[in-house]
Short mmCIF file of C-alpha atoms in Angstrom, two decimals:
data_model
loop_
_atom_site.label_atom_id
_atom_site.label_comp_id
_atom_site.label_asym_id
_atom_site.label_seq_id
_atom_site.Cartn_x
_atom_site.Cartn_y
_atom_site.Cartn_z
CA MET T 1 11.63 0.89 -20.98
CA ALA T 2 7.78 1.00 -20.78
CA ASP T 3 7.67 -2.08 -19.21
CA MET T 4 10.07 -1.38 -16.70
CA ASN T 5 8.32 1.70 -15.76
CA THR T 6 5.43 -0.54 -15.34
CA GLU T 7 7.35 -2.88 -12.96
CA ARG T 8 8.96 0.23 -11.09
CA ASP T 9 5.47 1.71 -10.39
CA ARG T 10 4.45 -1.56 -9.43
CA CYS T 11 7.42 -2.13 -6.77
CA GLU T 12 6.92 1.54 -5.68
CA ARG T 13 3.09 1.12 -5.20
CA TRP T 14 3.84 -1.94 -3.27
CA PHE T 15 6.20 0.33 -0.52
CA VAL T 16 3.93 2.72 -0.74
CA ARG T 17 1.28 -0.08 1.01
CA ARG T 18 3.87 -0.99 3.40
CA GLY T 19 3.70 2.06 5.04
CA LEU T 20 7.09 2.68 3.82
CA PRO T 21 7.25 5.30 1.13
CA HIS T 22 10.52 6.94 1.37
CA LEU T 23 12.44 4.23 0.55
CA ILE T 24 11.64 5.15 -3.18
CA GLU T 25 14.54 6.17 -4.33
CA LYS T 26 14.24 10.35 -4.66
CA TYR T 27 10.94 10.28 -3.28
CA SER T 28 9.29 13.88 -4.43
CA ALA T 29 6.84 16.23 -3.20
CA THR T 30 5.19 16.66 -6.50
CA GLU T 31 5.41 12.92 -8.46
CA ASP T 32 5.15 11.17 -5.24
CA VAL T 33 3.01 12.47 -2.62
CA LEU T 34 1.25 15.12 -3.90
CA THR T 35 -0.20 13.04 -7.06
CA ARG T 36 -1.35 10.16 -5.07
CA MET T 37 -3.53 13.83 -2.68
CA VAL T 38 -5.49 14.62 -5.74
CA PRO T 39 -8.65 12.81 -5.46
CA LEU T 40 -8.64 14.28 -1.58
CA LEU T 41 -8.49 17.65 -3.33
CA SER T 42 -10.53 17.41 -6.08
CA LEU T 43 -13.02 15.89 -3.17
CA VAL T 44 -12.06 19.06 -1.29
CA VAL T 45 -13.03 21.24 -4.62
CA PHE T 46 -16.58 19.71 -5.49
CA PHE T 47 -17.74 19.31 -1.55
CA GLU T 48 -16.70 23.48 -1.10
CA LEU T 49 -18.88 23.99 -4.49
CA PHE T 50 -21.81 23.19 -2.44
CA MET T 51 -20.82 26.89 -0.55
CA THR T 52 -23.07 28.13 -3.69
CA PHE T 53 -26.77 26.48 -2.42
CA GLY T 54 -26.84 29.49 0.17
CA ASP T 55 -29.29 32.66 0.48
CA ARG T 56 -27.58 34.40 -2.53
CA TRP T 57 -29.66 32.41 -5.51
CA LYS T 58 -32.91 30.87 -5.20
CA GLY T 59 -34.73 27.77 -7.06
CA TRP T 60 -32.91 26.99 -10.79
CA ALA T 61 -30.46 29.94 -9.94
CA GLN T 62 -28.37 27.64 -7.24
CA PHE T 63 -28.32 25.22 -9.41
CA GLY T 64 -27.12 27.07 -12.16
CA ALA T 65 -24.57 28.15 -10.15
CA PHE T 66 -23.55 25.04 -8.48
CA THR T 67 -23.04 23.38 -12.23
CA GLY T 68 -21.08 26.36 -13.21
CA GLY T 69 -18.69 25.91 -10.64
CA VAL T 70 -18.58 21.51 -11.25
CA PHE T 71 -18.15 22.89 -15.38
CA ALA T 72 -15.38 25.35 -14.40
CA MET T 73 -14.02 22.80 -12.22
CA THR T 74 -13.83 19.93 -14.67
CA THR T 75 -12.55 22.19 -17.97
CA SER T 76 -9.80 23.71 -15.70
CA PHE T 77 -8.91 20.13 -15.05
CA VAL T 78 -9.18 19.38 -18.89
CA VAL T 79 -7.23 22.29 -19.92
CA VAL T 80 -4.02 21.25 -18.11
CA ASN T 81 -4.00 18.54 -19.27
CA LYS T 82 -3.89 19.40 -22.75
CA LEU T 83 -0.65 22.38 -21.81
CA ARG T 84 0.87 19.36 -19.95
CA GLY T 85 0.57 16.86 -22.70
CA ARG T 86 -1.82 14.50 -21.24
CA ARG T 87 -4.79 12.85 -21.57
CA LEU T 88 -7.52 15.14 -20.85
CA LEU T 89 -9.00 13.25 -18.07
CA GLN T 90 -6.01 11.38 -17.09
CA LEU T 91 -5.33 12.15 -13.58
CA PRO T 92 -1.89 14.37 -13.17
CA ASP T 93 1.69 12.54 -12.47
CA ASP T 94 2.69 15.93 -11.54
CA VAL T 95 1.29 18.35 -9.38
CA GLY T 96 2.88 22.09 -9.57
CA LEU T 97 1.97 25.44 -8.92
CA VAL T 98 -0.83 25.68 -11.47
CA GLU T 99 -2.75 22.42 -9.76
CA ILE T 100 -2.34 24.20 -5.70
CA GLY T 101 -3.18 27.63 -7.59
CA LEU T 102 -6.26 25.94 -8.41
CA TYR T 103 -7.42 23.96 -5.55
CA PHE T 104 -7.32 27.34 -3.72
CA ALA T 105 -8.90 29.41 -6.95
CA LEU T 106 -11.62 26.90 -7.18
CA PRO T 107 -13.92 27.63 -4.48
CA MET T 108 -13.08 30.64 -4.01
CA VAL T 109 -15.78 31.96 -6.92
CA PRO T 110 -18.57 30.90 -5.79
CA ALA T 111 -17.77 32.61 -2.30
CA ALA T 112 -16.85 35.71 -4.45
CA ILE T 113 -20.38 36.60 -5.79
CA GLY T 114 -21.83 37.93 -3.01
CA SER T 115 -22.32 41.32 -0.87
CA GLU T 116 -18.93 42.73 -0.56
CA SER T 117 -18.75 42.45 3.14
CA ALA T 118 -19.32 38.46 2.90
CA VAL T 119 -16.45 38.46 0.33
CA ALA T 120 -13.40 39.22 2.20
CA VAL T 121 -14.42 36.39 5.88
CA SER T 122 -15.68 33.72 3.07
CA MET T 123 -12.59 33.48 0.92
CA LEU T 124 -10.13 33.57 4.22
CA GLU T 125 -11.95 31.25 5.52
CA ILE T 126 -11.95 29.11 2.86
CA VAL T 127 -8.37 29.88 2.37
CA ILE T 128 -7.40 28.78 6.12
CA VAL T 129 -9.42 25.58 5.90
CA ASN T 130 -8.22 24.18 2.53
CA PHE T 131 -4.09 25.27 3.81
CA LEU T 132 -5.14 22.91 7.02
CA ILE T 133 -6.63 20.28 4.98
CA LEU T 134 -3.69 20.26 2.26
CA ALA T 135 -0.65 19.91 5.51
CA VAL T 136 -2.42 17.09 6.88
CA GLY T 137 -3.09 15.12 4.47
CA TYR T 138 0.74 15.78 2.95
CA VAL T 139 1.97 15.04 6.27
CA VAL T 140 -0.36 11.75 6.26
CA THR T 141 0.35 10.85 2.80
CA SER T 142 4.13 11.56 2.54
CA TRP T 143 4.80 9.00 5.29
CA GLY T 144 2.22 6.43 4.21
CA ILE T 145 0.36 6.86 7.62
CA LEU T 146 -2.48 5.28 6.93
CA SER T 147 -0.79 2.80 5.22
CA MET T 148 1.31 2.05 8.32
CA LEU T 149 -1.74 1.84 10.31
CA ARG T 150 -2.90 -0.63 8.13
CA TRP T 151 0.27 -2.81 8.19
CA SER T 152 0.59 -2.80 11.96
CA LEU T 153 -2.70 -4.42 12.67
CA GLY T 154 -2.25 -6.68 10.36
CA GLN T 155 0.46 -7.48 11.92
CA VAL T 156 -1.53 -7.66 15.28
CA ARG T 157 -3.76 -9.96 14.14
CA HIS T 158 -0.89 -12.33 12.94
CA GLN T 159 0.58 -12.34 15.72
CA VAL T 160 -2.13 -12.78 18.68
CA GLY T 161 -0.65 -15.84 19.70
CA ASP T 162 2.59 -14.02 20.29
CA ILE T 163 1.09 -10.79 22.78
CA THR T 164 -1.10 -13.73 24.38
CA ASN T 165 2.37 -15.08 25.57
CA LEU T 166 3.88 -12.13 26.70
CA VAL T 167 1.40 -10.85 28.35
CA MET T 168 1.09 -14.28 30.48
CA LYS T 169 4.87 -13.70 30.97
CA SER T 170 4.70 -10.36 32.49
CA LEU T 171 1.12 -10.89 33.99
CA PRO T 172 2.25 -11.77 36.88
CA ILE T 173 4.83 -8.67 37.89
CA LEU T 174 2.04 -6.72 36.56
CA LEU T 175 -0.73 -7.86 38.60
CA VAL T 176 1.12 -7.57 41.61
CA PHE T 177 1.82 -3.76 42.00
CA SER T 178 -1.78 -3.18 39.94
CA ALA T 179 -3.92 -5.45 42.13
CA PHE T 180 -2.13 -3.54 45.48
CA ILE T 181 -3.69 -0.36 43.51
CA PHE T 182 -7.08 -1.65 42.06
CA LEU T 183 -7.52 -2.33 46.10
CA ASN T 184 -6.24 0.49 47.55
CA ALA T 185 -9.02 3.19 48.78
CA GLU T 186 -7.02 5.68 47.88
CA MET T 187 -7.01 5.05 44.12
CA TRP T 188 -10.72 5.42 44.14
CA GLN T 189 -11.01 8.51 46.15
CA VAL T 190 -8.72 10.10 43.69
CA ALA T 191 -10.86 8.04 40.70
CA ASN T 192 -14.29 9.38 42.65
CA ASP T 193 -12.48 13.49 42.20
CA PHE T 194 -11.66 12.50 38.84
CA THR T 195 -12.22 14.96 36.02
CA LEU T 196 -12.40 14.09 32.19
CA PRO T 197 -9.94 16.87 31.03
CA PHE T 198 -7.69 16.07 34.06
CA PHE T 199 -8.02 12.35 33.73
CA GLY T 200 -6.93 12.95 29.77
CA ALA T 201 -3.98 15.41 30.78
CA VAL T 202 -3.19 12.03 32.95
CA PHE T 203 -3.25 9.79 29.96
CA VAL T 204 -1.49 12.24 27.79
CA LEU T 205 1.63 12.69 30.61
CA VAL T 206 1.85 8.71 31.09
CA GLY T 207 1.19 8.20 27.09
CA GLY T 208 3.52 10.07 26.13
CA LEU T 209 6.22 8.70 29.06
CA MET T 210 5.32 5.14 26.92
CA ALA T 211 6.56 6.43 23.66
CA ALA T 212 9.76 7.47 24.63
CA PHE T 213 10.57 4.25 26.35
CA VAL T 214 9.04 2.90 22.81
CA ALA T 215 11.49 4.99 20.82
CA VAL T 216 14.31 4.51 22.85
CA SER T 217 13.45 0.78 22.31
CA VAL T 218 13.29 0.82 18.53
CA ASN T 219 16.73 3.05 18.70
CA ARG T 220 18.47 0.31 20.16
CA LEU T 221 17.59 -2.17 17.28
CA THR T 222 21.49 -2.04 16.06
CA VAL T 223 21.45 -4.75 13.60
CA ASP T 224 21.92 -3.12 9.50
CA LEU T 225 18.71 -4.58 8.22
CA ALA T 226 18.74 -3.32 4.92
CA ARG T 227 22.95 -5.64 4.81
CA PHE T 228 22.56 -8.58 2.83
CA GLU T 229 25.65 -10.79 2.34
CA ALA T 230 24.49 -12.56 -0.71
CA TRP T 231 21.08 -12.30 -3.49
CA ASP T 232 20.39 -16.20 -1.89
CA ASP T 233 19.64 -13.54 1.28
CA VAL T 234 17.89 -11.77 -0.89
CA ARG T 235 15.82 -13.90 -2.95
CA PRO T 236 13.71 -15.84 -0.12
CA ARG T 237 12.75 -12.52 1.28
CA CYS T 238 11.44 -11.53 -1.82
CA VAL T 239 8.53 -14.06 -2.53
CA GLY T 240 4.95 -12.22 -3.41
CA SER T 241 6.39 -9.09 -3.71
CA PRO T 242 6.90 -7.42 -7.27
CA VAL T 243 10.66 -8.09 -7.56
CA GLN T 244 10.95 -12.16 -6.91
CA ASP T 245 11.46 -13.18 -10.89
CA ILE T 246 14.03 -10.36 -11.46
CA VAL T 247 16.14 -11.17 -8.14
CA PRO T 248 19.78 -11.40 -9.45
CA LEU T 249 21.38 -14.53 -9.59
CA ALA T 250 23.70 -15.97 -7.01
CA SER T 251 26.72 -15.57 -9.41
CA ASP T 252 26.48 -12.07 -9.29
CA PRO T 253 27.76 -9.10 -7.08
CA ALA T 254 27.05 -9.08 -3.51
CA PRO T 255 23.70 -6.50 -2.90
CA ALA T 256 25.11 -2.78 -2.89
CA SER T 257 22.30 -1.50 -0.45
CA PRO T 258 23.82 2.33 0.77
CA PRO T 259 22.74 3.31 4.04
CA LEU T 260 19.12 4.78 3.95
CA GLY T 261 18.93 8.02 4.17
CA ARG T 262 17.41 10.22 7.54
CA SER T 263 13.91 9.99 5.90
CA ALA T 264 13.90 6.39 4.96
CA ARG T 265 15.47 5.61 8.68
CA PHE T 266 13.42 7.97 9.87
CA ASN T 267 10.38 5.67 7.90
CA VAL T 268 11.76 2.20 8.90
CA GLY T 269 11.39 3.72 13.01
CA LEU T 270 7.77 5.24 12.38
CA LEU T 271 6.78 1.89 11.42
CA LEU T 272 8.37 -0.09 14.26
CA PHE T 273 7.19 2.63 16.71
CA THR T 274 3.84 2.02 15.21
CA SER T 275 3.75 -1.50 15.37
CA GLN T 276 4.63 -1.67 19.23
CA VAL T 277 2.50 1.28 20.15
CA ILE T 278 -0.29 -0.18 18.98
CA GLN T 279 0.64 -3.55 21.08
CA ILE T 280 1.30 -2.08 24.18
CA MET T 281 -2.31 0.06 24.32
CA ILE T 282 -3.46 -3.32 23.06
CA VAL T 283 -2.04 -5.47 26.65
CA GLY T 284 -3.29 -1.96 28.52
CA PHE T 285 -7.23 -2.91 27.03
CA ILE T 286 -6.35 -6.23 28.13
CA ILE T 287 -5.90 -5.29 31.22
CA THR T 288 -8.12 -2.36 31.79
CA VAL T 289 -10.85 -4.75 30.23
CA PHE T 290 -9.77 -7.58 33.26
CA TYR T 291 -10.03 -4.98 36.05
CA MET T 292 -13.37 -4.10 34.71
CA VAL T 293 -14.92 -7.22 35.05
CA PHE T 294 -13.13 -7.75 38.23
CA GLY T 295 -14.24 -5.02 39.88
CA LEU T 296 -17.87 -5.77 38.71
CA ALA T 297 -17.34 -9.15 40.52
CA ALA T 298 -15.74 -8.10 43.59
CA VAL T 299 -16.61 -4.04 44.75
CA ARG T 300 -20.36 -3.92 45.78
CA GLU T 301 -21.61 -0.01 45.57
CA ASP T 302 -21.31 -0.04 49.82
CA THR T 303 -18.04 -0.42 49.22
CA LEU T 304 -17.60 1.52 46.97
CA LEU T 305 -19.65 4.12 48.74
CA GLN T 306 -17.11 3.64 51.05
CA TRP T 307 -13.93 4.32 49.40
CA THR T 308 -14.89 7.23 47.77
CA THR T 309 -16.46 8.57 51.26
CA ALA T 310 -19.16 9.48 49.13
CA THR T 311 -23.16 8.59 50.86
CA GLU T 312 -24.01 8.38 47.30
CA LEU T 313 -23.50 8.59 43.09
CA THR T 314 -25.41 11.88 42.77
CA ARG T 315 -22.67 13.79 41.66
CA SER T 316 -24.15 15.80 38.82
CA ASP T 317 -21.19 14.08 36.90
CA ASP T 318 -21.74 10.48 38.14
CA TRP T 319 -23.12 7.42 36.44
CA ALA T 320 -23.79 4.02 37.73
CA TYR T 321 -25.98 1.01 36.00
CA TYR T 322 -27.48 -1.78 37.49
CA TRP T 323 -28.14 -5.23 37.02
CA SER T 324 -29.18 -8.66 38.80
CA LEU T 325 -26.59 -11.03 38.18
CA PHE T 326 -26.33 -14.94 39.79
CA GLY T 327 -29.31 -13.50 42.43
CA GLY T 328 -27.23 -10.33 43.52
CA GLU T 329 -26.88 -6.86 42.26
CA VAL T 330 -23.59 -5.50 39.86
CA VAL T 331 -23.36 -2.21 39.61
CA PHE T 332 -20.80 -0.71 36.41
CA THR T 333 -20.10 3.18 37.40
CA ARG T 334 -17.69 5.91 36.86
CA GLN T 335 -15.10 5.33 39.24
CA LEU T 336 -14.22 1.69 38.90
CA LEU T 337 -13.86 3.15 34.65
CA LEU T 338 -11.38 5.06 35.58
CA VAL T 339 -9.57 3.29 37.92
CA SER T 340 -9.29 0.16 35.92
CA ALA T 341 -8.09 2.48 33.07
CA PHE T 342 -5.64 3.82 34.85
CA ILE T 343 -4.22 0.98 35.87
CA GLY T 344 -4.56 -0.42 32.48
CA LEU T 345 -2.02 2.79 31.21
CA VAL T 346 0.17 2.44 34.30
CA SER T 347 0.64 -1.37 33.47
CA ALA T 348 0.82 -0.56 29.50
CA LEU T 349 3.38 1.35 30.60
CA GLN T 350 5.09 -0.30 32.87
CA PHE T 351 5.70 -3.46 29.77
CA ALA T 352 6.67 -0.67 27.36
CA ILE T 353 9.55 0.09 30.23
CA GLN T 354 10.46 -4.05 29.97
CA VAL T 355 11.06 -4.29 26.80
CA VAL T 356 13.03 -1.47 26.89
CA THR T 357 15.57 -2.91 29.76
CA ASP T 358 14.54 -7.11 28.91
CA SER T 359 16.97 -8.32 26.11
CA THR T 360 14.15 -11.34 25.78
CA TYR T 361 11.01 -9.54 25.93
CA ARG T 362 12.28 -7.13 23.24
CA ALA T 363 14.00 -10.11 21.67
CA GLU T 364 10.22 -11.34 21.44
CA PHE T 365 8.28 -8.66 20.72
CA ALA T 366 10.27 -7.08 17.60
CA ALA T 367 11.37 -10.19 15.84
CA ASP T 368 8.10 -10.45 13.92
CA MET T 369 8.21 -6.82 13.49
CA THR T 370 11.88 -6.63 12.38
CA GLU T 371 11.67 -9.24 9.53
CA GLU T 372 8.75 -7.77 7.83
CA ILE T 373 10.95 -4.88 7.85
CA ARG T 374 14.01 -7.10 6.80
CA ASP T 375 12.08 -8.07 3.90
CA ALA T 376 10.25 -5.05 2.24
CA LEU T 377 14.40 -4.08 2.60
CA ALA T 378 15.32 -7.51 0.55
CA VAL T 379 12.66 -6.12 -1.85
CA ARG T 380 14.41 -2.31 -1.68
CA ALA T 381 18.16 -4.48 -2.58
CA VAL T 382 16.46 -5.81 -5.90
CA TYR T 383 14.63 -2.31 -7.14
CA LEU T 384 17.87 -0.14 -6.65
CA ARG T 385 19.98 -3.14 -8.49
CA ARG T 386 17.00 -3.28 -11.49
CA PHE T 387 15.94 0.44 -11.17
CA VAL T 388 18.44 2.42 -9.98
CA MET T 389 21.63 1.07 -11.44
CA VAL T 390 23.06 0.55 -7.87
CA THR T 391 26.74 -1.59 -8.24
CA PRO T 392 28.79 -2.41 -5.97
CA GLY T 393 31.51 -0.25 -5.55
#
C-alpha cells in the first residue's frame, strides 16, 4: 500500500508539473492546494515578523521580540503536527482551519504590542494583505499557473521551427496591410498624440479581442482527447512518465476513461489557451521588432517631423536616441516604438483570426500542443485504472 501511495503521489506531481493539477482524482483544496502553499505562507509569516523591528523597541529588545515571534511560529508548527499525529517538523498533508488561523494570527502578535491607536490599523492591514496573498496564491497554485507557463514556454522552445514556418506563411498577408499602416502619415500622427495610458487602453482592448478568438479556437478542438480505444494506443504515450511500467496489457479490457469533469476540462482548455496566447504574442513581437528595425533604416527625422506635423521633438514626453550608421544618422523615437508596437499588436490579432478561421493554420498551430495534452490524458487513463480502480462499465 505504501508503494502504491508513493506511485500515486509521483503521478499526481507529474500532472502538477505539466500545469494539469485538476486531472488529479478528487482534487482537494485542503490536501492538494493549500499543502503546496505551506512554504509560501510560512515565508510570508516569517517576513511579517520583521514588523517587530520598529520604533517600539530599541537595541536587544527588538532582537528579543523578533526571536519570540520566530519561537512562537516554530512552536505552533510543532504543536499542530503533534496534535495531528505527524512528525514534529513534517510539512502538513492536510491544511485546515487551525493552520489558516495561525497564518492570520501569528503576524498579529508583534502588531498587537504597541500604542492602542496603532494596533487596530496594523492588525487590519495584516488581515487584508494576508487575505490577498492567500487568495492570489490559491488561484495560482490551484490551477498550476506557474507550471502552466513553464510548460508553455518549453513548448515554444521546441516549436520555434513550426512558429517560424507559420509566420512565413502568414507574413505576405500581414505585410500587405501592416506596411500600408506603417507608411501612413495619419498613423504617425496618432502615435504622436498617444500617451502611454491611452495606448495601454488600446492594448487591453485589442488583446481582449485576440483572447476571445483564441478561446474560440480552443473550444473548437472537437476531438475527445481523453478517449482511447486500446491500451496499445496508451502505452507509447506513457513513455518517460511515472506510469510507463504499469500500463495494462493489450489483452486487458479497453481503457475506461470517464469524461473530464468541468474543472478538468477548464484546466485543459486553460493550458491550451495559455500556450496559444504565448505563441501569438511571439508572432506579434517578431512583427514589432521587424518594423522597429525597418523604421530605423527607412524613416528619417525630417520625415517623422513632417508626418507628425511637429516642428521638433521637444514635447515633455518625447524622447529620441541618435547615432551614426553607414555615414548617416538614424533616430529611434517614441513614435517609432508606438507605431511598431501597434502594428505588432494588430498583426497578432490577425494571426489569431487566421488560426480560428483557417483549418490548415489551426491544425498546424495546435497539433503539437494537443499531442502533449493527449499524452497527459493517456497517463490519466493508467492513473485511474491503477489508483482509482476505474473499470469498463
